[in-house]
Coordinates of C-alpha atoms in Angstrom, one line a residue:
Chain A
M1 CA -24.3 -22.6 32.8
Q2 CA -23.3 -18.6 32.7
N3 CA -21.6 -19.6 29.5
F4 CA -24.4 -21.4 28.3
W5 CA -26.8 -18.3 28.9
E6 CA -24.2 -16.2 27.0
Y7 CA -24.2 -18.5 24.0
L8 CA -28.1 -18.6 23.8
T9 CA -28.9 -15.0 23.9
K10 CA -25.5 -13.4 22.2
I11 CA -25.5 -15.6 19.3
P12 CA -28.9 -14.9 17.8
V13 CA -27.7 -11.4 17.9
G14 CA -25.0 -11.8 15.4
L15 CA -27.2 -14.1 13.5
A16 CA -29.9 -11.5 13.1
T17 CA -27.3 -8.9 11.7
V18 CA -26.3 -11.4 8.9
F19 CA -30.0 -12.5 8.2
K20 CA -30.5 -8.6 7.7
T21 CA -28.2 -8.2 4.9
L22 CA -30.5 -10.7 3.0
F23 CA -32.8 -8.0 2.6
E24 CA -30.0 -5.2 1.5
K25 CA -29.1 -4.5 -1.9
P26 CA -26.2 -6.6 -3.2
V27 CA -23.1 -4.9 -3.5
T28 CA -21.4 -7.2 -5.8
I29 CA -21.6 -6.9 -9.7
Q30 CA -21.7 -9.6 -12.3
Y31 CA -18.3 -8.5 -13.6
P32 CA -17.6 -9.3 -17.4
E33 CA -21.4 -8.4 -18.2
E34 CA -21.6 -5.5 -16.0
K35 CA -18.7 -3.1 -15.2
K36 CA -18.0 -0.6 -12.3
P37 CA -17.5 3.2 -13.9
M38 CA -13.7 4.1 -13.7
S39 CA -12.8 7.4 -12.2
P40 CA -11.5 9.9 -14.7
R41 CA -8.0 9.8 -12.9
F42 CA -7.7 6.2 -13.4
R43 CA -4.6 4.7 -14.5
G44 CA -5.2 2.2 -17.2
R45 CA -3.7 1.4 -20.7
H46 CA -1.8 4.1 -22.2
Q47 CA -2.7 6.1 -25.3
L48 CA -0.6 8.3 -27.5
K49 CA -2.9 11.3 -28.1
R50 CA -2.9 13.4 -31.6
Y51 CA -4.0 17.1 -32.3
E52 CA -7.2 17.8 -33.7
D53 CA -5.7 18.2 -37.2
G54 CA -4.5 14.6 -37.0
L55 CA -0.7 15.1 -36.1
E56 CA 0.7 13.3 -33.4
R57 CA 1.5 15.0 -29.9
C58 CA 4.5 13.0 -29.4
I59 CA 7.6 14.8 -30.4
G60 CA 10.1 11.8 -29.4
C61 CA 11.9 13.7 -26.6
A62 CA 11.6 10.2 -24.7
L63 CA 11.3 12.3 -21.2
C64 CA 8.9 9.4 -20.4
A65 CA 11.4 6.9 -20.8
A66 CA 13.7 8.9 -18.5
A67 CA 10.8 9.4 -15.9
C68 CA 9.9 5.7 -15.8
P69 CA 10.7 3.9 -13.0
A70 CA 10.3 0.4 -14.3
D71 CA 12.0 1.2 -17.4
A72 CA 9.5 0.0 -19.3
I73 CA 9.8 2.8 -22.1
Y74 CA 11.8 2.6 -25.4
V75 CA 11.6 5.7 -28.0
E76 CA 13.6 6.3 -31.0
A77 CA 13.0 9.6 -32.5
A78 CA 13.5 10.7 -36.1
E79 CA 13.2 13.9 -38.0
N80 CA 10.4 15.5 -39.2
T81 CA 10.0 17.1 -43.0
N82 CA 7.4 19.3 -44.5
E83 CA 6.7 16.9 -46.9
E84 CA 6.5 13.6 -44.4
R85 CA 5.3 15.4 -41.1
Y86 CA 4.1 13.3 -38.2
S87 CA 4.3 15.9 -35.2
P88 CA 4.9 19.5 -34.8
G89 CA 8.4 20.7 -34.4
E90 CA 11.7 18.9 -35.4
R91 CA 11.4 15.5 -34.4
Y92 CA 8.8 12.5 -33.8
A93 CA 8.5 9.1 -32.6
K94 CA 9.8 6.7 -35.1
V95 CA 9.5 3.6 -32.4
Y96 CA 7.6 4.0 -29.5
E97 CA 7.5 0.8 -27.3
I98 CA 6.1 0.1 -23.8
N99 CA 6.8 -3.0 -22.2
M100 CA 3.2 -3.9 -20.6
L101 CA 4.8 -6.7 -18.6
R102 CA 7.5 -4.2 -16.7
C103 CA 4.8 -1.1 -16.7
I104 CA 3.6 -0.4 -13.1
F105 CA 1.0 2.1 -14.2
C106 CA 2.4 4.6 -11.8
G107 CA 1.4 7.5 -14.4
Y108 CA 5.2 9.4 -14.3
C109 CA 5.3 9.1 -17.9
E110 CA 2.0 11.0 -18.3
D111 CA 3.4 13.6 -15.5
A112 CA 6.6 13.9 -17.5
C113 CA 5.4 14.6 -21.0
P114 CA 5.6 18.0 -22.1
T115 CA 3.0 18.1 -24.7
N116 CA 0.3 15.6 -23.1
A117 CA 1.2 13.2 -25.7
I118 CA 1.1 10.0 -23.4
V119 CA -2.2 9.6 -21.2
L120 CA -2.9 6.9 -18.9
E121 CA -6.7 6.3 -20.2
P122 CA -9.4 4.6 -17.7
I123 CA -9.2 1.6 -19.9
E124 CA -8.6 -1.9 -18.5
F125 CA -5.2 -3.4 -18.1
P126 CA -4.2 -5.3 -21.1
T127 CA -3.8 -9.0 -21.0
G128 CA -2.1 -11.5 -23.3
Y129 CA -0.8 -15.0 -23.6
T130 CA 2.6 -14.2 -24.7
R131 CA 5.5 -11.9 -23.6
E132 CA 5.9 -10.7 -27.2
S133 CA 2.1 -10.0 -27.7
L134 CA 2.6 -7.6 -24.4
I135 CA 5.1 -5.3 -25.8
Y136 CA 3.0 -2.5 -27.2
T137 CA 4.3 -0.7 -30.4
K138 CA 3.4 2.7 -31.5
S139 CA 0.7 1.5 -34.0
M140 CA -1.1 -0.3 -30.7
L141 CA -0.8 2.7 -28.6
L142 CA -1.5 5.5 -31.0
E143 CA -5.1 6.6 -30.8
P144 CA -7.0 6.8 -34.3
P145 CA -7.0 10.3 -35.9
P146 CA -10.4 12.4 -35.3
P147 CA -13.2 11.6 -38.1
G148 CA -12.6 13.3 -41.3
V149 CA -9.1 14.3 -40.5
P150 CA -6.2 12.5 -42.2
G151 CA -3.5 10.4 -40.4
T152 CA 0.2 10.6 -40.4
P153 CA 2.4 11.4 -42.1
Q154 CA 0.8 14.8 -43.7
Q155 CA 2.1 17.3 -46.3
T156 CA 2.3 20.6 -44.5
P157 CA 3.2 24.0 -45.4
P158 CA 6.5 25.7 -44.6
G159 CA 6.9 27.3 -41.2
K160 CA 3.4 26.4 -39.8
Y161 CA 4.6 23.8 -37.5
D162 CA 8.0 25.3 -36.1
R163 CA 7.3 24.8 -32.5
A164 CA 7.3 21.5 -31.1
I165 CA 5.3 22.4 -27.9
L166 CA 1.9 24.0 -28.6
P167 CA 0.1 25.6 -25.5
F168 CA -2.4 23.5 -23.7
P169 CA -4.6 24.6 -21.0
P170 CA -4.0 23.8 -17.3
I171 CA -4.9 20.5 -15.8
D172 CA -8.4 20.4 -14.2
E173 CA -7.7 19.3 -10.8
S174 CA -11.5 19.3 -9.8
V175 CA -12.0 15.8 -11.7
Chain B
M1 CA -2.1 -36.0 22.9
L2 CA -0.2 -37.9 20.1
T3 CA 2.3 -40.6 21.1
Q4 CA 5.4 -40.7 19.2
T5 CA 8.1 -43.2 19.5
P6 CA 10.9 -41.7 21.0
T7 CA 13.9 -42.2 18.6
P8 CA 17.5 -42.7 20.1
L9 CA 19.5 -39.8 20.9
N10 CA 21.9 -39.4 17.8
E11 CA 22.6 -37.2 15.3
D12 CA 22.1 -39.3 12.6
A13 CA 18.4 -39.7 13.6
L14 CA 17.7 -35.8 14.0
K15 CA 19.3 -35.0 10.3
V16 CA 16.6 -37.3 9.1
R17 CA 14.2 -35.4 10.9
V18 CA 15.9 -32.0 9.8
E19 CA 15.3 -33.3 6.0
D20 CA 11.8 -34.1 6.9
V21 CA 11.2 -30.5 7.4
Q22 CA 13.5 -29.1 4.7
L23 CA 15.5 -26.7 6.3
D24 CA 18.0 -24.8 4.8
I25 CA 20.0 -24.8 8.1
T26 CA 22.5 -27.0 9.5
F27 CA 22.2 -29.2 12.3
E28 CA 24.0 -27.2 14.8
Q29 CA 21.9 -24.3 13.8
L30 CA 18.8 -26.2 14.4
K31 CA 20.1 -27.5 18.0
R32 CA 20.0 -23.7 19.3
L33 CA 16.3 -23.2 18.0
V34 CA 14.6 -26.1 19.4
S35 CA 14.7 -27.5 22.8
P36 CA 16.9 -30.4 23.7
R37 CA 13.4 -32.5 23.8
A38 CA 13.4 -32.5 20.2
L39 CA 16.6 -33.8 20.0
T40 CA 15.5 -37.0 21.8
G41 CA 12.3 -37.3 19.3
E42 CA 10.1 -36.5 22.4
T43 CA 8.6 -33.3 20.6
M44 CA 7.8 -33.2 16.8
L45 CA 8.8 -30.6 14.5
M46 CA 6.2 -29.5 12.0
N47 CA 6.1 -26.8 9.3
M48 CA 3.5 -24.3 9.0
G49 CA 3.5 -22.3 5.7
P50 CA 4.8 -20.9 3.5
Q51 CA 1.7 -21.8 1.6
H52 CA -0.5 -22.0 4.7
P53 CA -3.6 -19.4 4.1
S54 CA -3.6 -18.4 7.8
T55 CA 0.2 -17.2 7.5
H56 CA -1.5 -14.2 5.7
G57 CA 1.2 -14.6 2.9
V58 CA 4.2 -16.4 2.6
L59 CA 5.3 -16.6 6.3
R60 CA 7.0 -20.1 7.3
L61 CA 6.8 -21.0 11.1
L62 CA 8.8 -24.2 12.3
L63 CA 6.7 -25.5 15.0
E64 CA 8.2 -27.9 18.0
L65 CA 4.9 -29.5 19.2
D66 CA 4.3 -31.5 22.2
G67 CA 1.1 -32.8 21.2
E68 CA -1.1 -29.9 20.3
T69 CA 0.7 -27.5 22.4
I70 CA 3.3 -25.3 21.0
V71 CA 7.0 -25.5 22.7
N72 CA 8.5 -23.6 20.3
C73 CA 7.7 -21.2 17.1
I74 CA 10.4 -20.1 15.0
P75 CA 9.6 -17.9 12.0
D76 CA 11.3 -18.2 9.0
I77 CA 11.0 -15.3 6.8
G78 CA 12.3 -13.9 3.5
Y79 CA 10.0 -15.5 0.8
L80 CA 9.0 -12.4 -0.6
H81 CA 12.3 -10.5 -0.1
T82 CA 12.1 -8.2 -3.1
G83 CA 15.1 -6.1 -2.3
I84 CA 13.2 -2.6 -2.3
E85 CA 15.8 -1.0 0.0
K86 CA 18.5 -1.7 -2.4
T87 CA 16.5 -0.9 -5.7
A88 CA 15.5 2.5 -4.3
E89 CA 19.4 3.3 -3.8
G90 CA 19.4 3.1 -7.8
K91 CA 16.6 5.3 -8.3
T92 CA 15.9 9.0 -7.7
Y93 CA 14.0 10.3 -4.9
L94 CA 10.8 11.0 -7.0
K95 CA 11.2 7.6 -8.8
A96 CA 11.6 5.5 -5.4
I97 CA 8.0 6.4 -4.5
P98 CA 6.2 3.6 -6.5
L99 CA 8.5 1.0 -4.7
T100 CA 7.3 2.4 -1.3
D101 CA 3.7 1.4 -2.1
R102 CA 4.8 -2.0 -2.3
T103 CA 6.1 -2.9 0.9
D104 CA 3.2 -2.6 3.2
Y105 CA 0.7 -3.0 0.2
L106 CA -2.5 -2.5 2.2
A107 CA -1.3 0.7 3.5
P108 CA 0.3 2.4 0.3
M109 CA -0.3 6.1 1.4
S110 CA 1.2 5.6 4.9
N111 CA 4.7 4.4 3.2
N112 CA 4.5 7.2 0.8
M113 CA 3.9 9.6 3.7
A114 CA 6.9 7.8 5.7
F115 CA 9.5 8.4 2.5
C116 CA 8.2 11.5 1.4
G117 CA 8.5 12.9 4.9
A118 CA 12.0 11.7 5.2
V119 CA 12.9 13.3 2.0
E120 CA 11.2 16.7 3.0
K121 CA 13.2 16.7 6.5
L122 CA 16.5 15.8 4.5
V123 CA 16.0 18.4 1.8
G124 CA 14.3 21.1 4.0
I125 CA 10.8 21.4 2.3
E126 CA 8.0 23.1 3.5
V127 CA 4.6 21.5 2.8
P128 CA 1.5 23.8 2.2
L129 CA -1.0 23.4 5.1
R130 CA -3.9 22.0 2.8
A131 CA -1.6 19.2 1.8
Q132 CA -0.9 18.4 5.2
Y133 CA -4.6 18.2 6.2
L134 CA -5.3 16.2 3.2
R135 CA -2.5 13.9 3.8
V136 CA -4.0 13.5 7.5
I137 CA -7.4 12.7 6.1
L138 CA -5.8 10.1 3.4
L139 CA -3.2 8.7 6.1
E140 CA -6.5 8.2 8.3
L141 CA -8.2 6.3 5.4
T142 CA -5.4 4.3 5.2
R143 CA -5.3 3.2 8.7
M144 CA -9.2 2.2 8.4
N145 CA -8.5 0.4 5.0
S146 CA -5.5 -1.5 6.7
H147 CA -7.5 -2.4 9.9
L148 CA -10.5 -3.4 7.7
V149 CA -8.1 -6.1 5.9
W150 CA -6.9 -7.0 9.5
L151 CA -10.4 -7.4 11.0
G152 CA -11.5 -9.3 7.8
T153 CA -8.8 -12.1 7.7
H154 CA -8.4 -12.2 11.3
A155 CA -12.2 -13.1 11.8
L156 CA -11.7 -15.4 8.9
D157 CA -9.2 -17.4 10.2
L158 CA -11.0 -17.8 13.5
G159 CA -14.4 -19.0 11.4
A160 CA -16.3 -15.6 11.0
M161 CA -16.6 -15.8 7.3
S162 CA -19.4 -13.0 7.1
V163 CA -17.0 -10.3 8.8
F164 CA -14.6 -10.8 6.2
L165 CA -17.3 -9.8 3.5
Y166 CA -18.3 -6.8 5.2
C167 CA -14.9 -5.5 5.6
M168 CA -14.1 -6.2 2.2
R169 CA -17.5 -4.2 1.2
E170 CA -16.7 -1.3 3.5
R171 CA -12.9 -1.3 2.0
E172 CA -14.4 -0.9 -1.4
M173 CA -15.4 2.6 -0.2
I174 CA -11.8 3.6 0.8
L175 CA -10.3 2.0 -2.7
D176 CA -12.9 4.4 -4.6
I177 CA -11.4 7.3 -2.6
Y178 CA -7.9 6.0 -3.7
E179 CA -9.1 5.5 -7.4
A180 CA -10.7 9.1 -7.3
V181 CA -7.7 10.9 -6.0
S182 CA -4.9 9.1 -7.5
G183 CA -6.1 6.7 -10.4
A184 CA -5.0 3.4 -8.5
R185 CA -6.9 1.5 -6.2
M186 CA -3.8 0.3 -4.3
M187 CA -0.3 1.3 -5.6
S188 CA -1.4 4.9 -5.2
S189 CA 2.0 7.0 -5.0
Y190 CA -0.2 10.0 -4.5
I191 CA 1.8 11.7 -1.9
R192 CA 4.9 13.2 -3.3
P193 CA 8.0 15.2 -1.7
G194 CA 6.6 18.8 -1.3
G195 CA 3.0 17.7 -1.2
L196 CA 0.6 15.8 -3.3
W197 CA 0.4 14.8 -6.8
R198 CA -2.6 16.8 -7.6
D199 CA -5.4 18.4 -5.7
V200 CA -8.4 16.1 -4.4
P201 CA -11.2 16.0 -7.1
N202 CA -14.6 17.5 -6.3
V203 CA -16.0 13.9 -5.8
F204 CA -13.6 13.2 -2.8
F205 CA -15.5 15.1 -0.6
D206 CA -18.8 13.1 -1.3
L207 CA -16.9 10.0 -1.2
V208 CA -15.4 10.7 2.5
Q209 CA -18.5 11.8 3.7
R210 CA -20.2 8.5 2.5
V211 CA -17.5 6.8 4.4
L212 CA -18.1 8.9 7.6
D213 CA -22.0 8.4 7.3
V214 CA -21.9 4.7 6.8
F215 CA -18.7 3.5 8.9
P216 CA -20.4 4.0 12.4
K217 CA -23.2 1.8 11.5
R218 CA -21.1 -0.9 10.2
L219 CA -18.8 -0.6 13.2
I220 CA -21.6 -1.5 15.5
E221 CA -22.3 -4.5 13.0
Y222 CA -18.9 -5.8 13.5
E223 CA -19.3 -5.3 17.4
K224 CA -22.6 -7.1 17.4
L225 CA -20.9 -10.0 15.2
L226 CA -17.7 -10.4 17.4
T227 CA -17.1 -8.2 20.3
K228 CA -19.8 -9.7 22.5
N229 CA -19.8 -13.3 20.8
P230 CA -18.9 -15.8 23.3
M231 CA -17.4 -17.7 20.5
W232 CA -14.9 -15.3 19.7
K233 CA -14.0 -14.4 23.2
D234 CA -13.5 -18.2 23.7
R235 CA -10.7 -17.9 21.1
T236 CA -9.2 -14.7 21.8
V237 CA -9.3 -13.7 25.6
G238 CA -6.1 -14.7 27.3
I239 CA -4.5 -15.8 24.0
G240 CA -1.0 -14.8 23.0
K241 CA -0.4 -12.6 25.9
I242 CA 2.8 -10.7 26.1
S243 CA 4.0 -8.0 28.9
A244 CA 4.5 -4.5 28.1
Q245 CA 8.4 -4.9 29.0
D246 CA 8.8 -7.7 26.6
A247 CA 6.9 -5.9 24.0
I248 CA 9.4 -2.9 24.2
A249 CA 12.3 -5.0 24.4
W250 CA 11.2 -6.8 21.2
G251 CA 10.4 -3.4 19.6
M252 CA 6.9 -3.9 19.1
T253 CA 4.8 -0.8 18.0
G254 CA 1.6 0.1 17.2
P255 CA -1.9 -1.6 18.2
C256 CA -0.1 -4.7 19.4
L257 CA 2.0 -2.1 21.8
R258 CA -0.8 -0.4 23.0
A259 CA -2.8 -3.6 23.9
T260 CA -0.3 -4.0 26.8
G261 CA -1.0 -0.7 28.1
V262 CA 2.0 1.4 27.0
K263 CA 0.7 4.7 25.5
Y264 CA 3.1 5.1 22.5
D265 CA 1.9 6.8 19.5
V266 CA 4.1 8.3 16.9
R267 CA 1.0 11.1 16.1
K268 CA 1.3 11.9 19.7
A269 CA 4.8 11.4 20.6
Y270 CA 6.6 13.0 17.4
P271 CA 3.6 14.7 15.6
Y272 CA 3.9 14.9 11.8
S273 CA 2.0 16.3 9.2
S274 CA 0.5 18.6 11.7
Y275 CA -1.3 15.8 13.7
D276 CA -0.9 18.0 16.7
H277 CA -3.6 20.3 15.4
F278 CA -6.4 17.4 16.0
D279 CA -7.9 16.1 19.3
F280 CA -7.9 12.3 19.4
D281 CA -7.4 10.0 21.9
I282 CA -5.0 6.7 22.0
P283 CA -6.6 3.4 23.0
T284 CA -4.8 1.2 25.2
G285 CA -5.5 -2.4 26.4
T286 CA -4.4 -3.7 29.9
N287 CA -3.7 -7.5 29.1
G288 CA -1.7 -7.6 25.7
D289 CA -3.5 -10.6 24.6
V290 CA -5.5 -11.0 21.0
F291 CA -8.5 -9.7 22.5
D292 CA -7.0 -6.5 23.7
R293 CA -5.1 -6.1 20.3
Y294 CA -8.5 -6.5 18.7
K295 CA -10.5 -3.9 21.0
C296 CA -7.6 -1.5 20.2
R297 CA -7.8 -1.7 16.6
M298 CA -11.8 -1.5 16.9
E299 CA -11.2 1.9 19.0
E300 CA -9.1 3.2 16.3
F301 CA -11.8 3.2 13.7
N302 CA -13.6 5.5 15.9
Q303 CA -10.4 7.8 16.4
S304 CA -9.8 7.6 12.8
L305 CA -13.2 8.8 11.9
K306 CA -13.2 11.6 14.4
I307 CA -9.8 12.8 13.0
I308 CA -11.0 12.8 9.5
R309 CA -14.1 14.7 10.5
Q310 CA -11.7 17.5 12.4
A311 CA -9.6 17.9 9.2
L312 CA -12.5 18.2 6.7
K313 CA -14.1 20.8 8.6
R314 CA -11.0 22.6 9.0
L315 CA -9.5 21.9 5.4
P316 CA -8.0 25.4 4.4
P317 CA -7.9 26.4 0.6
G318 CA -4.5 27.1 -1.2
P319 CA -2.0 25.0 -3.1
V320 CA -1.3 21.3 -2.3
M321 CA 2.4 21.5 -3.7
T322 CA 5.2 23.5 -2.3
S323 CA 6.1 26.5 -4.9
D324 CA 9.8 25.4 -4.7
R325 CA 10.4 24.8 -8.3
K326 CA 13.8 23.1 -7.5
V327 CA 11.8 20.2 -5.8
A328 CA 8.3 20.2 -7.2
P329 CA 7.8 20.3 -11.2
P330 CA 6.3 23.4 -12.2
P331 CA 2.5 23.3 -13.4
K332 CA 2.8 21.6 -16.9
H333 CA 1.0 24.2 -19.1
E334 CA 3.8 26.9 -18.2
I335 CA 6.2 24.8 -20.3
A336 CA 4.7 25.9 -23.5
Y337 CA 5.5 29.7 -22.9
S338 CA 8.2 29.7 -20.1
M339 CA 11.8 28.5 -20.7
E340 CA 12.5 28.3 -16.9
S341 CA 9.8 26.1 -16.4
L342 CA 10.6 23.8 -19.4
I343 CA 14.2 23.7 -18.0
H344 CA 13.2 22.4 -14.5
H345 CA 10.5 20.2 -15.6
F346 CA 13.1 18.5 -18.1
K347 CA 15.6 18.7 -15.0
L348 CA 13.3 17.4 -12.5
W349 CA 12.2 14.4 -14.7
T350 CA 15.4 13.3 -15.8
E351 CA 17.9 14.1 -13.0
G352 CA 15.5 14.9 -10.2
F353 CA 16.6 17.0 -7.4
K354 CA 19.5 17.0 -5.3
A355 CA 19.5 16.2 -1.6
P356 CA 22.1 17.4 0.8
E357 CA 24.6 15.0 2.7
G358 CA 23.3 13.7 5.9
E359 CA 20.9 11.2 7.7
V360 CA 17.6 11.3 8.7
Y361 CA 15.0 9.4 10.6
F362 CA 11.3 10.1 9.8
A363 CA 8.6 7.8 11.4
V364 CA 4.8 7.8 10.8
E365 CA 2.1 5.8 12.7
S366 CA 0.7 3.4 10.2
G367 CA -2.0 0.9 10.6
K368 CA 0.4 -1.6 12.0
G369 CA 2.7 0.5 14.1
E370 CA 5.9 2.5 13.8
Y371 CA 6.9 3.0 10.0
G372 CA 10.0 4.4 9.8
V373 CA 12.4 5.6 6.9
L374 CA 16.2 5.9 7.4
L375 CA 17.3 7.9 4.8
S376 CA 21.1 8.6 4.1
G377 CA 21.8 11.2 1.4
D378 CA 25.2 11.7 -0.3
G379 CA 24.8 15.1 -2.0
T380 CA 23.4 13.8 -5.2
S381 CA 19.6 13.2 -6.2
K382 CA 19.9 9.5 -5.3
P383 CA 20.0 8.2 -1.8
R384 CA 23.2 6.4 -0.6
R385 CA 21.2 4.2 1.6
V386 CA 17.5 3.4 2.4
H387 CA 16.0 1.6 5.4
F388 CA 12.6 1.1 6.3
R389 CA 11.7 0.3 10.0
A390 CA 8.6 -2.1 9.0
P391 CA 6.6 -2.7 11.7
S392 CA 5.3 -6.0 10.7
F393 CA 8.8 -7.2 10.8
H394 CA 9.2 -5.9 14.4
N395 CA 5.8 -7.2 15.6
L396 CA 6.6 -10.6 14.2
Q397 CA 9.8 -11.1 16.1
P398 CA 8.1 -11.9 19.7
I399 CA 5.8 -14.7 18.0
N400 CA 7.9 -17.1 20.1
E401 CA 7.2 -15.5 23.4
M402 CA 3.3 -15.2 22.4
A403 CA 2.9 -18.6 21.1
R404 CA 4.8 -21.0 23.6
G405 CA 2.5 -23.0 25.7
Q406 CA -0.5 -21.9 23.6
L407 CA -2.5 -24.7 21.3
L408 CA -1.6 -25.0 17.7
A409 CA -5.3 -23.7 16.7
D410 CA -4.4 -20.6 18.9
L411 CA -1.5 -19.8 17.0
V412 CA -4.0 -18.9 14.1
A413 CA -5.5 -16.4 16.1
I414 CA -2.0 -15.0 17.2
I415 CA -0.7 -14.2 13.6
G416 CA -3.9 -12.6 12.7
S417 CA -3.7 -10.6 15.7
I418 CA -0.1 -9.2 15.2
D419 CA -1.4 -8.1 11.7
I420 CA 1.5 -8.7 9.5
V421 CA 2.0 -8.0 5.6
L422 CA 4.6 -10.1 4.4
G423 CA 5.4 -7.7 2.0
D424 CA 6.6 -5.5 4.7
V425 CA 8.4 -8.2 6.8
D426 CA 10.7 -9.2 3.8
R427 CA 10.5 -5.9 1.7

């Protein structure tokens, strides 16, 4: 009988809690139509960045490939010339591939990159149906040049781009 | 009670039964695991898992049942073995951190902390105070994260679906914090040897404050739904008991051990990351049953909130990474003008730093218990041997002691209450 009274008095307390949530604002979102804003630090799909003059930031040093814990990155470098220049300095990445199936999105490549060329952007993770389609090549990773600026290769005056690593501001740790 | 036709006592008959349950063991091995009654066919051998939703992953249990009563419960693990310890031997100390995220994937920061703590102890790195305090805040949030998944799934196993949905709702707040600080919602890799990856963003404090404001109210809701609920009590009180002696003998740690009345917590016994600066209690139980484990963890939510409040209040300014350039990469903007920074940067990201020869053990109190890392350095930049003392593994071992004599339905409550993560058990 004791147990019966416990059931009779305590169960409605729990039910009331559940009933109360009927009048609360829903916390779920209608995902494909509605998307949650991502944090600026979100480590999503990679992007190869460019300078404002359209040159590629990547200098083909392959430090990202060395830093990758999953061995997902493959870089092959080639020589820049003033007639056909892709990036500042001597070399540029001729081949740049990321195997998105191996990638664990740890962000080590971004940390290792000395020119801030590869950045994990707050873009949703890539999906695909075949393994081949998930090996991202340079053309898929490279961001388009800024509007009104030619892409690469460019013809540049001699002596202007001797340095590979151009100064950049410190990382803003407040965002 | 189920009635079974007793099969005659011969090996052929049992071999058929061994094939029934598809074991990878021989008849001789099986004979040592089950009672003699199984050999006569008096009790029934049955599989639970590895695809059973109540085993919280890919745990497989071989059950010997007498009707509905459990005679023996033999865990069969290894279905999620990924060789993390061996893989870590081939990685530099920095590159092994993303691996540790993946052992106990519900408490990634605790694992990061255990590994980085071991590396810091081996190499002898001093961590700035701000980094230590931020680590404490994040570790306590991780504990809440781990406990929320435990509470949700444990309640779901016993039929309380609303609690599961509520827990996932609250966990979202903590995952948002993870995303804001590290950029990933689960595999954070935020704690690095020597400090933290970066300082926390400004939004971090608002997000933590939101947890501190909202969570106590939600905790009252859980208590209303479960603690006082007679149905919940019927399913948990007196179930899966284990004595303090047995729990210690089996190496249980964390809330499972504390529920038996043993006041052991790594945070108090061997303080790390300046846990000794904060005032908090260790909740203990008395009976060591499913209900006491539940009560211990529920009280730990309050203690975690208490620690976070103190740490936020006393959070000092300053750097979050050690200034030792032989261990921590220099600030990246320096490499454009400093040759020394450039060399350090390239050296650290290719070879990594070298650790001296020697062996260290460093343990943290993760949500599940004592998460220890045994690290053996050989003078190079890669460890000779890494071993993770996974709390889930040790807490799972006495399941036979806890389940023996209980009903089959209570086994679900017992598995839920010991809070295992199979990624942690198998590593």
